Tab-separated table of C-alpha atoms in Angstrom:
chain	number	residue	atom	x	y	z
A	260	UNK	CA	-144.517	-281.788	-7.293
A	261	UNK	CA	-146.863	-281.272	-4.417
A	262	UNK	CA	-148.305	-278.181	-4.131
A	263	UNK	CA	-147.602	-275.356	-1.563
A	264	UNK	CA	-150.624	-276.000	0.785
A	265	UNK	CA	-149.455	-272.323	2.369
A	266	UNK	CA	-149.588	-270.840	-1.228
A	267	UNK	CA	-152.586	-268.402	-1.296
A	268	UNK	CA	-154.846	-267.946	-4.633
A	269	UNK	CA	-153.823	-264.604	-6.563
A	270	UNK	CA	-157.211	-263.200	-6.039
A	271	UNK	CA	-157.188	-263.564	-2.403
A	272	UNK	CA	-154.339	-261.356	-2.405
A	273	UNK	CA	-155.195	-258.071	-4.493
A	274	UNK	CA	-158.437	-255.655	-4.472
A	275	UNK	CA	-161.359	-257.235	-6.149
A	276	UNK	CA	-163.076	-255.161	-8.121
A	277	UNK	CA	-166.585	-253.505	-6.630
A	278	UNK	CA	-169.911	-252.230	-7.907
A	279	UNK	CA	-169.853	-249.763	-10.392
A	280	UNK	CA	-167.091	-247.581	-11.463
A	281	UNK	CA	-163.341	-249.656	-11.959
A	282	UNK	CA	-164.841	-252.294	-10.818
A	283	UNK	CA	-167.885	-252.766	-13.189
A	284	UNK	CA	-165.481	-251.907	-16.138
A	285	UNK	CA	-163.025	-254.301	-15.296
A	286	UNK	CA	-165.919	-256.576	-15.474
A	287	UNK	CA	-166.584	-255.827	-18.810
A	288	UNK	CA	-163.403	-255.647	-20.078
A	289	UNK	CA	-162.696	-259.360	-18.550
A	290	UNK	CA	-166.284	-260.495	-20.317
A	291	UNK	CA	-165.208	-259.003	-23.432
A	292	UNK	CA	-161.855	-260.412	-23.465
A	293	UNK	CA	-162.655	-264.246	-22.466
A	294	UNK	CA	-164.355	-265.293	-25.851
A	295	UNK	CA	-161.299	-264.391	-27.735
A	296	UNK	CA	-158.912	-266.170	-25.332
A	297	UNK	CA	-157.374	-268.105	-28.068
A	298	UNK	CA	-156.455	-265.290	-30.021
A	299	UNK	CA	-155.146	-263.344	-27.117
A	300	UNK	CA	-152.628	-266.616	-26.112
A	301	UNK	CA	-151.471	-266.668	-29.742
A	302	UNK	CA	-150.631	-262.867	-29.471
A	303	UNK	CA	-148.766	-263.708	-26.427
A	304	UNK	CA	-146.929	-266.885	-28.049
A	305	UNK	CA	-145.914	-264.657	-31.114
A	306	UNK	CA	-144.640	-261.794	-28.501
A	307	UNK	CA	-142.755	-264.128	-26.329
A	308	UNK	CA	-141.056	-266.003	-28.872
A	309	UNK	CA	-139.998	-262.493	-30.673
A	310	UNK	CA	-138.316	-261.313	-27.467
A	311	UNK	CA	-136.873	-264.766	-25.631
A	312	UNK	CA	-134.316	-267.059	-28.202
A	313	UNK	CA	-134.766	-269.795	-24.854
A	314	UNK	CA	-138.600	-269.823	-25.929
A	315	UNK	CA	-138.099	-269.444	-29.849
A	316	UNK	CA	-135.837	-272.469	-29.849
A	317	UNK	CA	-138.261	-274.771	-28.814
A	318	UNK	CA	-136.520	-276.217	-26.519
A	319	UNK	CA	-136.681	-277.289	-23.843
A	320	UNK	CA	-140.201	-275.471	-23.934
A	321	UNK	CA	-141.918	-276.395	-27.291
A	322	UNK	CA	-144.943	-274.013	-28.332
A	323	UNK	CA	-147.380	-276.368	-27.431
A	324	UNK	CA	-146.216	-276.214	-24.126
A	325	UNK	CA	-146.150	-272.664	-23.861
A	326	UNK	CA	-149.237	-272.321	-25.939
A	327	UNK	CA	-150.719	-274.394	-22.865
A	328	UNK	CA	-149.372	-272.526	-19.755
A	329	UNK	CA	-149.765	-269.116	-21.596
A	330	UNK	CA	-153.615	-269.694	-22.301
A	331	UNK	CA	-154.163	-270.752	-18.740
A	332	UNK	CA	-151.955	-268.199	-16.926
A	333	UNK	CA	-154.666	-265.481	-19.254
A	334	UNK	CA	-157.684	-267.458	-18.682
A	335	UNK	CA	-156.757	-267.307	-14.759
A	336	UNK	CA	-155.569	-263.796	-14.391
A	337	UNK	CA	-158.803	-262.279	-16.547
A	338	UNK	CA	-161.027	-264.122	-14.416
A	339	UNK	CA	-158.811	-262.567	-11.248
A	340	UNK	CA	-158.787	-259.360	-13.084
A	341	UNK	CA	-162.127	-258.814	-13.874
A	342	UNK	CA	-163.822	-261.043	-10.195
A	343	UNK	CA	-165.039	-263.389	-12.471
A	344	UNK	CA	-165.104	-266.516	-10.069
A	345	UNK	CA	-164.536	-269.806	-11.952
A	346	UNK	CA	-164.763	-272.152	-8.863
A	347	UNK	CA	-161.531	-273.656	-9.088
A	348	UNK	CA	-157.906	-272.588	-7.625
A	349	UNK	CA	-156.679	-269.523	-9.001
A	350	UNK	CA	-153.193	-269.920	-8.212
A	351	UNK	CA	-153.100	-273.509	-10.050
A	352	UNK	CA	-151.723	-272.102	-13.592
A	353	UNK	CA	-148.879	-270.014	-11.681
A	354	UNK	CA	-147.836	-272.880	-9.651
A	355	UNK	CA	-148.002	-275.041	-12.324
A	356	UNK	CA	-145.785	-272.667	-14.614
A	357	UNK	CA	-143.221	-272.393	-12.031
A	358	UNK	CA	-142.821	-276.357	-11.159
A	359	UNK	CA	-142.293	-277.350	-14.998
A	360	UNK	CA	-139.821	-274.579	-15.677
A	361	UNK	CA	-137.762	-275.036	-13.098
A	362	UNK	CA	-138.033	-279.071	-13.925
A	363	UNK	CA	-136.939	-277.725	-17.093
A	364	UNK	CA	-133.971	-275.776	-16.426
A	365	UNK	CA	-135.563	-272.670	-17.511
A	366	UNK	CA	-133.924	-269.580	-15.865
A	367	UNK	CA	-136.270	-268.133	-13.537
A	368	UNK	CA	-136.087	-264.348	-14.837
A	369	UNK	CA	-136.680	-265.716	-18.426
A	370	UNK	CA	-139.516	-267.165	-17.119
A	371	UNK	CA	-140.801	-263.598	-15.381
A	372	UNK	CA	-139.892	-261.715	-18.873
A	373	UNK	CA	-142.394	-263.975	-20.178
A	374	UNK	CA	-144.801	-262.844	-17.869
A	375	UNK	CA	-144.080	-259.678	-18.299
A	376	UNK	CA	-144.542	-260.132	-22.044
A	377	UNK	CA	-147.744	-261.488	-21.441
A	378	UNK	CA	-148.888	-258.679	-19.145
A	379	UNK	CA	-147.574	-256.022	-21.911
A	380	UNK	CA	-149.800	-258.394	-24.737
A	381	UNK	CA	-152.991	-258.421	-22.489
A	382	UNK	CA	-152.962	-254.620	-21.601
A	383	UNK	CA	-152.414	-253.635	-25.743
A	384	UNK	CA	-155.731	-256.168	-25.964
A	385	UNK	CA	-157.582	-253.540	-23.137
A	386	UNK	CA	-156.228	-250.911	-24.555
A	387	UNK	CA	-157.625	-251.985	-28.208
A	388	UNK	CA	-161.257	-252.164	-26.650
A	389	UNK	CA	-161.650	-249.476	-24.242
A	390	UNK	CA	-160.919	-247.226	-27.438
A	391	UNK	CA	-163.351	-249.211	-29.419
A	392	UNK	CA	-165.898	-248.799	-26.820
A	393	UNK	CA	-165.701	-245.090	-25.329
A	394	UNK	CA	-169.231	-244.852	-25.165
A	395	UNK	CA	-169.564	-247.856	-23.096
A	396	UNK	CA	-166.921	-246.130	-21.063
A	397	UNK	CA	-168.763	-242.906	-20.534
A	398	UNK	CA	-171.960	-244.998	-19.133
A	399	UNK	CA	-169.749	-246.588	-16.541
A	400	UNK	CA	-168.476	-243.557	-15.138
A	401	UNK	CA	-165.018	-243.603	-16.445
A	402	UNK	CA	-163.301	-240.064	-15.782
A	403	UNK	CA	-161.618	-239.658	-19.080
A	404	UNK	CA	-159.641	-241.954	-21.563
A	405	UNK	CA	-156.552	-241.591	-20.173
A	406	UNK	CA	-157.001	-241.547	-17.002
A	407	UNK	CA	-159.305	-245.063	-17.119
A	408	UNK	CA	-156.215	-246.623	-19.465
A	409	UNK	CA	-154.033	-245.405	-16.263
A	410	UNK	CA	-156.648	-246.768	-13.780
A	411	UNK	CA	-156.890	-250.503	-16.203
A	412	UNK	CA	-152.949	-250.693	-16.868
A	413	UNK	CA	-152.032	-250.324	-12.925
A	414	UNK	CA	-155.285	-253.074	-12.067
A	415	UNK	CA	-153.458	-255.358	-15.053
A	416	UNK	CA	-150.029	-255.163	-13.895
A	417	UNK	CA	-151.241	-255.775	-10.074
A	418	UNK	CA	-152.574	-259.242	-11.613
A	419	UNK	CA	-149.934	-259.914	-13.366
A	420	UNK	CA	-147.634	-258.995	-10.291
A	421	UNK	CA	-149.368	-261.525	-8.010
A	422	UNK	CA	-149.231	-264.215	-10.299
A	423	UNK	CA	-145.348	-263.762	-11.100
A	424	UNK	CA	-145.507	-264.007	-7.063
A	425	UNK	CA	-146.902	-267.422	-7.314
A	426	UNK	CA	-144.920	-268.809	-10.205
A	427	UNK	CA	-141.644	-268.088	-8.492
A	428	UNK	CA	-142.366	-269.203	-5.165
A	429	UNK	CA	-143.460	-272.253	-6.909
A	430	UNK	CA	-140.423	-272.570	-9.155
A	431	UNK	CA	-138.252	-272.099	-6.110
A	432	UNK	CA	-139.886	-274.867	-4.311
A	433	UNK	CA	-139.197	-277.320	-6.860
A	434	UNK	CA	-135.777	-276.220	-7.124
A	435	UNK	CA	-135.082	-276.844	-3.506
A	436	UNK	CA	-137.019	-280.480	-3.631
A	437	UNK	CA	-134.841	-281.048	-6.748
A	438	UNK	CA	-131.830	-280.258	-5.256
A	439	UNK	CA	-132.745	-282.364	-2.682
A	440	UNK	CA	-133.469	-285.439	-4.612
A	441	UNK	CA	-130.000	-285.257	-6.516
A	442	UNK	CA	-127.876	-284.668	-2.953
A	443	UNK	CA	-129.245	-287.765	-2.551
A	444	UNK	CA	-128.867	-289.382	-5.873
A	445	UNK	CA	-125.369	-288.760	-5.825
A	446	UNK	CA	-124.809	-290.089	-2.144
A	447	UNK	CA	-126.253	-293.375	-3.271
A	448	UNK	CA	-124.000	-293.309	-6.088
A	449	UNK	CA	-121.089	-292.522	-3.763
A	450	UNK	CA	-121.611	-294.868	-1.150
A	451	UNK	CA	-122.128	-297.789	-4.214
A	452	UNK	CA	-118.808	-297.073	-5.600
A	453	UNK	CA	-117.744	-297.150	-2.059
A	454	UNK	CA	-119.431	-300.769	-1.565
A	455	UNK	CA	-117.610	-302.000	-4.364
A	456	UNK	CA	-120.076	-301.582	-7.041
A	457	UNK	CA	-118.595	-299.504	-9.558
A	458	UNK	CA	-117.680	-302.598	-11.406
A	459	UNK	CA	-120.954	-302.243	-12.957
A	460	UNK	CA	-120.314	-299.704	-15.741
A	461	UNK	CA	-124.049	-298.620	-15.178
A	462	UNK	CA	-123.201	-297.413	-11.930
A	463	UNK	CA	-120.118	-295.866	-12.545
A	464	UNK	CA	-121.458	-294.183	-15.194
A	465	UNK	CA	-124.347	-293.024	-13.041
A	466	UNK	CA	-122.033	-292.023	-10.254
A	467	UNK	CA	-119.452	-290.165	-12.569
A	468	UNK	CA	-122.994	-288.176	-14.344
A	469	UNK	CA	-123.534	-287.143	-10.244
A	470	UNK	CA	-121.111	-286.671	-9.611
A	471	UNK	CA	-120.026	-284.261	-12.095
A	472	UNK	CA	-116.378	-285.631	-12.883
A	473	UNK	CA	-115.173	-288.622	-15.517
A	474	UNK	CA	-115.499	-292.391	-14.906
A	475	UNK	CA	-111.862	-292.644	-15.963
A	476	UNK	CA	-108.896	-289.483	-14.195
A	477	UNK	CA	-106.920	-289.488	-11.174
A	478	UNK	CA	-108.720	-289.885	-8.277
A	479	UNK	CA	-107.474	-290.782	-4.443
A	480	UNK	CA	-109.677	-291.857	-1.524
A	481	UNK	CA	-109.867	-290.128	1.644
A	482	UNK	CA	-110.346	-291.745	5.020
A	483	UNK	CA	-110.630	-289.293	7.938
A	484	UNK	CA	-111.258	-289.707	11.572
A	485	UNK	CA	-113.963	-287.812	13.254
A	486	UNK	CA	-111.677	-285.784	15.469
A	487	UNK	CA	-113.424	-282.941	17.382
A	488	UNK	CA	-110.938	-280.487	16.780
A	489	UNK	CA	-111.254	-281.227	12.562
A	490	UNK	CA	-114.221	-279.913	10.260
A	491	UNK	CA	-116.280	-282.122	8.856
A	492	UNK	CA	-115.951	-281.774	5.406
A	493	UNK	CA	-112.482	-280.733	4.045
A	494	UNK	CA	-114.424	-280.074	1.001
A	495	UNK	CA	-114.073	-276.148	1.093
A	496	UNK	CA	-110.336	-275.962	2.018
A	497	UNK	CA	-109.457	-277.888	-1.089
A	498	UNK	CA	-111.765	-276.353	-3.674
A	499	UNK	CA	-110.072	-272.932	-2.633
A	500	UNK	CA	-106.798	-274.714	-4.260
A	501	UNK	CA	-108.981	-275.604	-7.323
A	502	UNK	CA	-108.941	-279.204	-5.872
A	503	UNK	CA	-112.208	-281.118	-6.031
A	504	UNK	CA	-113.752	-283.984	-3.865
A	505	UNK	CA	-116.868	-285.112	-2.545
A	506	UNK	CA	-116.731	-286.218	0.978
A	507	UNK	CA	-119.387	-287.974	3.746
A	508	UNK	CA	-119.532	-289.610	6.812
A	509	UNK	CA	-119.627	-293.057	6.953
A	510	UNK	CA	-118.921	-296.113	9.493
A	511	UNK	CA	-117.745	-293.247	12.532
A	512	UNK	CA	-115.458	-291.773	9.787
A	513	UNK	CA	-115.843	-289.348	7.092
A	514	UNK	CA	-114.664	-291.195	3.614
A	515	UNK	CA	-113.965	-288.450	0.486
A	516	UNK	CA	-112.899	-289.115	-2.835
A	517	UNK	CA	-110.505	-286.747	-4.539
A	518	UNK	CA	-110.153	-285.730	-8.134
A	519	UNK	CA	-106.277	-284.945	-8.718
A	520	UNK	CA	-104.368	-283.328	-11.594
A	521	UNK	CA	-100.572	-283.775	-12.254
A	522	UNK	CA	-98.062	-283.196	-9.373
A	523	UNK	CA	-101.305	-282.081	-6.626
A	524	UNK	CA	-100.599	-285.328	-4.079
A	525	UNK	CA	-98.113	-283.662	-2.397
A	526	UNK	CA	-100.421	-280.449	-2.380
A	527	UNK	CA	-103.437	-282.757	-1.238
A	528	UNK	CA	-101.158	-283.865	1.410
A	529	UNK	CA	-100.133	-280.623	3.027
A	530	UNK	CA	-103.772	-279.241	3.045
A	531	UNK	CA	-105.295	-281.949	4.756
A	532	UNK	CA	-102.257	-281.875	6.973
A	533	UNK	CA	-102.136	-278.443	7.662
A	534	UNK	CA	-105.550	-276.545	6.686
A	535	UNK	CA	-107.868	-279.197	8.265
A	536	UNK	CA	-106.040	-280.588	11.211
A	537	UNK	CA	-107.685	-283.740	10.188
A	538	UNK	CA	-106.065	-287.594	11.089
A	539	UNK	CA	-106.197	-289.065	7.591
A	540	UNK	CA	-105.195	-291.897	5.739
A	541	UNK	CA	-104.989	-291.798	1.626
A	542	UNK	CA	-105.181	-293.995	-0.530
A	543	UNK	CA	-102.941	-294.644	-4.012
A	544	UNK	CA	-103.880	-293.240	-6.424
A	545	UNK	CA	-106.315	-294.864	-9.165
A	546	UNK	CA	-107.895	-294.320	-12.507
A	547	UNK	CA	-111.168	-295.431	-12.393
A	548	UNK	CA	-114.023	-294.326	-10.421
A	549	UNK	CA	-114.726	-298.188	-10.086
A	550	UNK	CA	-111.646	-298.969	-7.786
A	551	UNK	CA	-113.138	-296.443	-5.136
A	552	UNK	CA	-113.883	-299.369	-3.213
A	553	UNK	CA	-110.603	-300.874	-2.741
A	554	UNK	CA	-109.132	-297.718	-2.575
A	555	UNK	CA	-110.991	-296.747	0.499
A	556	UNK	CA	-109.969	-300.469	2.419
A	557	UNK	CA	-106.459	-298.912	1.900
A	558	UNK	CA	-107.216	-295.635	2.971
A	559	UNK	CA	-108.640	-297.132	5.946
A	560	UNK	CA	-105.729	-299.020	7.009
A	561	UNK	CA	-103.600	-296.020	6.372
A	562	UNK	CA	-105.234	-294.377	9.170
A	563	UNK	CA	-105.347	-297.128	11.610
A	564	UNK	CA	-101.693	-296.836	11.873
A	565	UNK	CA	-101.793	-293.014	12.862
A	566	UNK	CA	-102.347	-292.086	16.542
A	567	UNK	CA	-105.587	-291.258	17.393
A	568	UNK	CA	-106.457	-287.368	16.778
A	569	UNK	CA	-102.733	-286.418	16.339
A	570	UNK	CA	-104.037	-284.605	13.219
A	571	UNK	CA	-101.516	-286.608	11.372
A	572	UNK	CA	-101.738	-287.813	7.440
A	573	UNK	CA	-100.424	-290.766	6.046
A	574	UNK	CA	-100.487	-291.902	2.139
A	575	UNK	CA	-100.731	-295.616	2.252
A	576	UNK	CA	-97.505	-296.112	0.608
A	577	UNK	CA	-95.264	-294.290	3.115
A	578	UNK	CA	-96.805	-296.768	5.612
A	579	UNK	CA	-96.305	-300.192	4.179
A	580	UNK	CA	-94.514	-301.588	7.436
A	581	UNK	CA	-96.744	-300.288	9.384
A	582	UNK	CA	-99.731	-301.384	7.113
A	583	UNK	CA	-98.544	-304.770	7.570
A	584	UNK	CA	-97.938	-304.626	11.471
A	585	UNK	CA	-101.238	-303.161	12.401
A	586	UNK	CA	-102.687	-305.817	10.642
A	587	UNK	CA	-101.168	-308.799	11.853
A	588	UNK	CA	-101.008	-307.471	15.951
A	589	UNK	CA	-99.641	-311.229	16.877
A	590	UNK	CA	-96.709	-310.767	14.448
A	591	UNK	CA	-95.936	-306.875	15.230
A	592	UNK	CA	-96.062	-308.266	19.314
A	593	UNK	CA	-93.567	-310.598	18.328
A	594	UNK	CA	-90.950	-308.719	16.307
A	595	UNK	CA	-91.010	-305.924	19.478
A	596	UNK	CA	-90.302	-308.734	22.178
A	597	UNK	CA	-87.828	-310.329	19.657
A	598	UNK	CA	-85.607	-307.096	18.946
A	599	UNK	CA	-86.127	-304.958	21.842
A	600	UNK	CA	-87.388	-306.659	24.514
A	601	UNK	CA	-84.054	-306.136	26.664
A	602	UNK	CA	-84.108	-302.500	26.177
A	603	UNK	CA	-87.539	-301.986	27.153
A	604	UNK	CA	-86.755	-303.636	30.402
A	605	UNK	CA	-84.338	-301.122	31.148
A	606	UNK	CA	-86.566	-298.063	31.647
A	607	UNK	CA	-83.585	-295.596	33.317
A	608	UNK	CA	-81.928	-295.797	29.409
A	609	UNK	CA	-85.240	-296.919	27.481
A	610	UNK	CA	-85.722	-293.676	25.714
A	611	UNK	CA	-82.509	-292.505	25.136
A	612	UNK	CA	-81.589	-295.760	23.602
A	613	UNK	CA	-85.059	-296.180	21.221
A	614	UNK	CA	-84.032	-292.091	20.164
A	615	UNK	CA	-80.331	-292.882	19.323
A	616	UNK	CA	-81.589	-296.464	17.425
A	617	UNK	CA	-84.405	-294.460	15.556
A	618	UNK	CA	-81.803	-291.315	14.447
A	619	UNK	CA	-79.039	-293.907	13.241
A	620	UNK	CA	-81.013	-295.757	11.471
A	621	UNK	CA	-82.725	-293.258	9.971
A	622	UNK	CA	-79.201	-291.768	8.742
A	623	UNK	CA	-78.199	-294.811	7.230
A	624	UNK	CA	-76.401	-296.077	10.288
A	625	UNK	CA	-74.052	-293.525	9.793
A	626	UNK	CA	-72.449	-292.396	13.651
A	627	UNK	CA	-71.429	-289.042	12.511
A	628	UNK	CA	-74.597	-288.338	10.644
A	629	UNK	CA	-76.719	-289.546	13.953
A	630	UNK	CA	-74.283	-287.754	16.499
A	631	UNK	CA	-74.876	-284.030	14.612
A	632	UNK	CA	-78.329	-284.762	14.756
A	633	UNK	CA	-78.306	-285.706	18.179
A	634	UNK	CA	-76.076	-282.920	18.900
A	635	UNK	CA	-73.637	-285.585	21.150
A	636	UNK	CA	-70.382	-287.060	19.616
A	637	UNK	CA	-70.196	-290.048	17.508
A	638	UNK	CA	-68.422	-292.231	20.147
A	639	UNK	CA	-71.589	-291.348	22.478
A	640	UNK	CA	-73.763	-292.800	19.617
A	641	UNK	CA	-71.605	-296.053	18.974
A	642	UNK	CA	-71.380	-296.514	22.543
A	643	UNK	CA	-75.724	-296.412	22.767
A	644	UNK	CA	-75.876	-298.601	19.442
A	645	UNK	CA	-72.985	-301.313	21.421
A	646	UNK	CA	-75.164	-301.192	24.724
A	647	UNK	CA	-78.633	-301.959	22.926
A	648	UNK	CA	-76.940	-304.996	20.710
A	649	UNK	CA	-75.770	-306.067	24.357
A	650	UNK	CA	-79.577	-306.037	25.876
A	651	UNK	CA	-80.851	-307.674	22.995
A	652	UNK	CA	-78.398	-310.291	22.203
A	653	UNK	CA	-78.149	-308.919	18.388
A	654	UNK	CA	-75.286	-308.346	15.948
A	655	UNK	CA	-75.750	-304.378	14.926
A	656	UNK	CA	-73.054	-305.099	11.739
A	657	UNK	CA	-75.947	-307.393	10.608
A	658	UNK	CA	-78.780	-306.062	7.702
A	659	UNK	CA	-81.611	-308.620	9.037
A	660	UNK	CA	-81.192	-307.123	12.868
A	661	UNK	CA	-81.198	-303.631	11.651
A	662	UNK	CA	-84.241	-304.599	9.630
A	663	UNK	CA	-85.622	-306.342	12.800
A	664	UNK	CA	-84.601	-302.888	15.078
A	665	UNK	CA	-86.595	-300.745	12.009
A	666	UNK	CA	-89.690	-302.761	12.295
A	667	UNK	CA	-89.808	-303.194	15.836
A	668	UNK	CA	-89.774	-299.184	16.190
A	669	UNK	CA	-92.696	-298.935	14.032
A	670	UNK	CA	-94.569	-301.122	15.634
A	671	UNK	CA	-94.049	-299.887	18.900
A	672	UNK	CA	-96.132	-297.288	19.107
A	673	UNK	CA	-99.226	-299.116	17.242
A	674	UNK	CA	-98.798	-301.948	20.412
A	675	UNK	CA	-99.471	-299.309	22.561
A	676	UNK	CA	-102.875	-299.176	21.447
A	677	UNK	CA	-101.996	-295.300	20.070
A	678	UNK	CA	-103.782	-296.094	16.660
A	679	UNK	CA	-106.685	-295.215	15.075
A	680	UNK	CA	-107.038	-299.430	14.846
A	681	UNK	CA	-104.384	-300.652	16.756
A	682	UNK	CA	-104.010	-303.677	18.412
A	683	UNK	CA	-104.012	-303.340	22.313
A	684	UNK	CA	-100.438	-304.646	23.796
């Protein structure tokens, strides 16, 4: 990782220490201490690994590794401590403690105990000499054993302060630039198994690992339009429903794929239609993260029958007809002029008759059933069905017409250029 060009050395940060007095003790202390630096980072080592299982395991920080970082964090902060300048970047061992433990998946306040450890180790090290050397003490002007321990121990943890300062803006840093990388890891992934190339087990293995859900569940694709009025990402709504999916924008449209347990398509359904407000087109559902691809071509035609921003949803196989109609524009023109041409030439009874032909057949060309739902009586309806056989020359007793009449009404409204992808008339 690149380091933090903004990042300013420890020492630049704290008091140095001065002539005489503190200052020329901390000195001495720091002089003192250096030579046995290898002893002092195996006291550490020993301490950290008694307090911290993450350390004593050894993984995923083995003791050489720690050994390393520990006897450069000490070498760095008793130079700091005691103004010992070594001519190189103070801040270096911090910033390199903080980028490999967050690489590592360390948690960051195991990574301050450690520090703190250390801090505690180095001070019981002062400590040690300052009572082994009270007559050296006395020459420097120190104004009584406890007091200079007080004095030493607030200087020590200052250092150590500064430094834990470093290390975590560091470790944060790499975090963020780590998260980064795998948003857009598993983007590529999701856009390949969009593309089609989840065939390749590598990849769908890849894409379920970034994913963070099995190459082989229930999944669904999502095609939604961009409508103004819709959020973005449904994303939120359906993880408050325990519902997961993964969602971007792509080709003017946002594309998500949903992970789905037992009985939750009908649930999917009624969130998108009602939480999001989004125009949407599902797919079938599928078992394999490598049939994203072709689920998403069906999504996608799903939605080109809905009208545009109507914040309608449609799974693909409650649109079938109109699948096949929106695809074939040439085909859906004809069956319209074929079935209902003469009633769309009449426009004083156009809409009442298309409303009446819709309701009956939609109650199994049943007159009564149409006539309560039309709130008329049944003759009324007969009558309507009679008059729209008459302007299109059609037999209403016969299965292929009312087939013809069905299909015709679907397409209607995608001729009208009302779809997402319709067909202009």
């Amino acid at each position: 990782m690149a380091q933090n060009p903004g990042a300013r050395p420890p020492h630049a940060e704290g008091p140095r220490p001065e002539g005489g007095g503190d200052g020329e003790l901390r000195r001495s202390l720091a002089v003192a201490l250096l030579p046995g630096i290898e002893e002092l980072t195996r006291r550490v080592v020993d301490d950290i690994h008694a307090h911290s299982n993450t350390y004593a395991s050894g993984s995923p920080v083995s003791r050489d590794d720690l050994w390393g970082i520990c006897r450069d964090n000490l070498l760095r902060a008793l130079e700091d401590f005691g103004g010992l300048s070594s001519g190189g970047d103070a801040g270096q061992a911090a910033r390199e403690t903080g980028r490999r433990r967050a690489e590592q998946g360390v948690p960051m306040d195991t990574v301050l105990q450690a520090y703190r450890r250390g801090g505690r180790v180095m001070w019981q090290v002062m400590v040690e000499h300052l009572r082994a050397t009270r007559g050296t003490q006395e020459a420097h002007g120190a104004a009584g054993d406890r007091d200079t321990e007080l004095d030493m121990a607030g200087a020590v943890w200052e250092t150590i302060d500064r430094y834990s300062v470093v290390m975590a803006e560091s470790y944060r840093m790499t975090q963020l630039e780590m998260q980064g990388r795998q948003e857009t890891r598993r983007v590529a992934l999701f856009e390949a198994l969009l593309d089609g190339r989840g065939d390749d087990p590598a990849v769908a293995a890849a894409a379920s690992a970034a994913l963070g859900v099995p190459v082989q569940d229930r999944y669904v694709v999502v095609a939604a339009a961009q409508d103004p009025a819709a959020p973005p990402n449904p994303a939120p709504v359906l993880a408050e429903h325990g519902i997961w999916s993964f969602w971007r924008p792509r080709s003017g449209r946002y594309a998500g794929i949903v992970r789905l347990a037992a009985g939750e398509s009908g649930v999917l359904l009624g969130l998108l239609r009602h939480r999001t407000g989004a125009t949407a087109g599902v797919s079938p559902e599928f078992d394999r993260l490598a049939r994203a691809g072709r689920a998403l071509r069906l999504a996608e035609q799903a939605l080109r029958t809905l009208p545009a921003q109507s914040g309608e949803v449609a799974a693909f196989d409650d649109r079938l007809a109109e699948v096949l109609l929106v695809g074939r524009p040439e085909i859906a023109e004809r069956i319209v002029g074929t079935r209902l041409g003469g009633v769309l030439d009449v426009a004083a009874e156009r809409e009442v008759l298309l409303g009446t032909l819709r309701v009956w057949l939609d109650s199994g060309c049943s007159a009564a059933r149409a006539a309560e739902l039309l709130y008329c009586h049944r003759n009324t309806v007969l009558n309507r069905i009679g008059r729209i056989a008459e302007l299109t020359g059609c037999n209403a007793e016969s299965g292929e017409v009312r087939l013809g009449w069905a299909l015709a009404l679907r397409a209607l409204p995608l001729l009208a250029g009302d779809g997402e992808g319709a067909p202009g008339p």
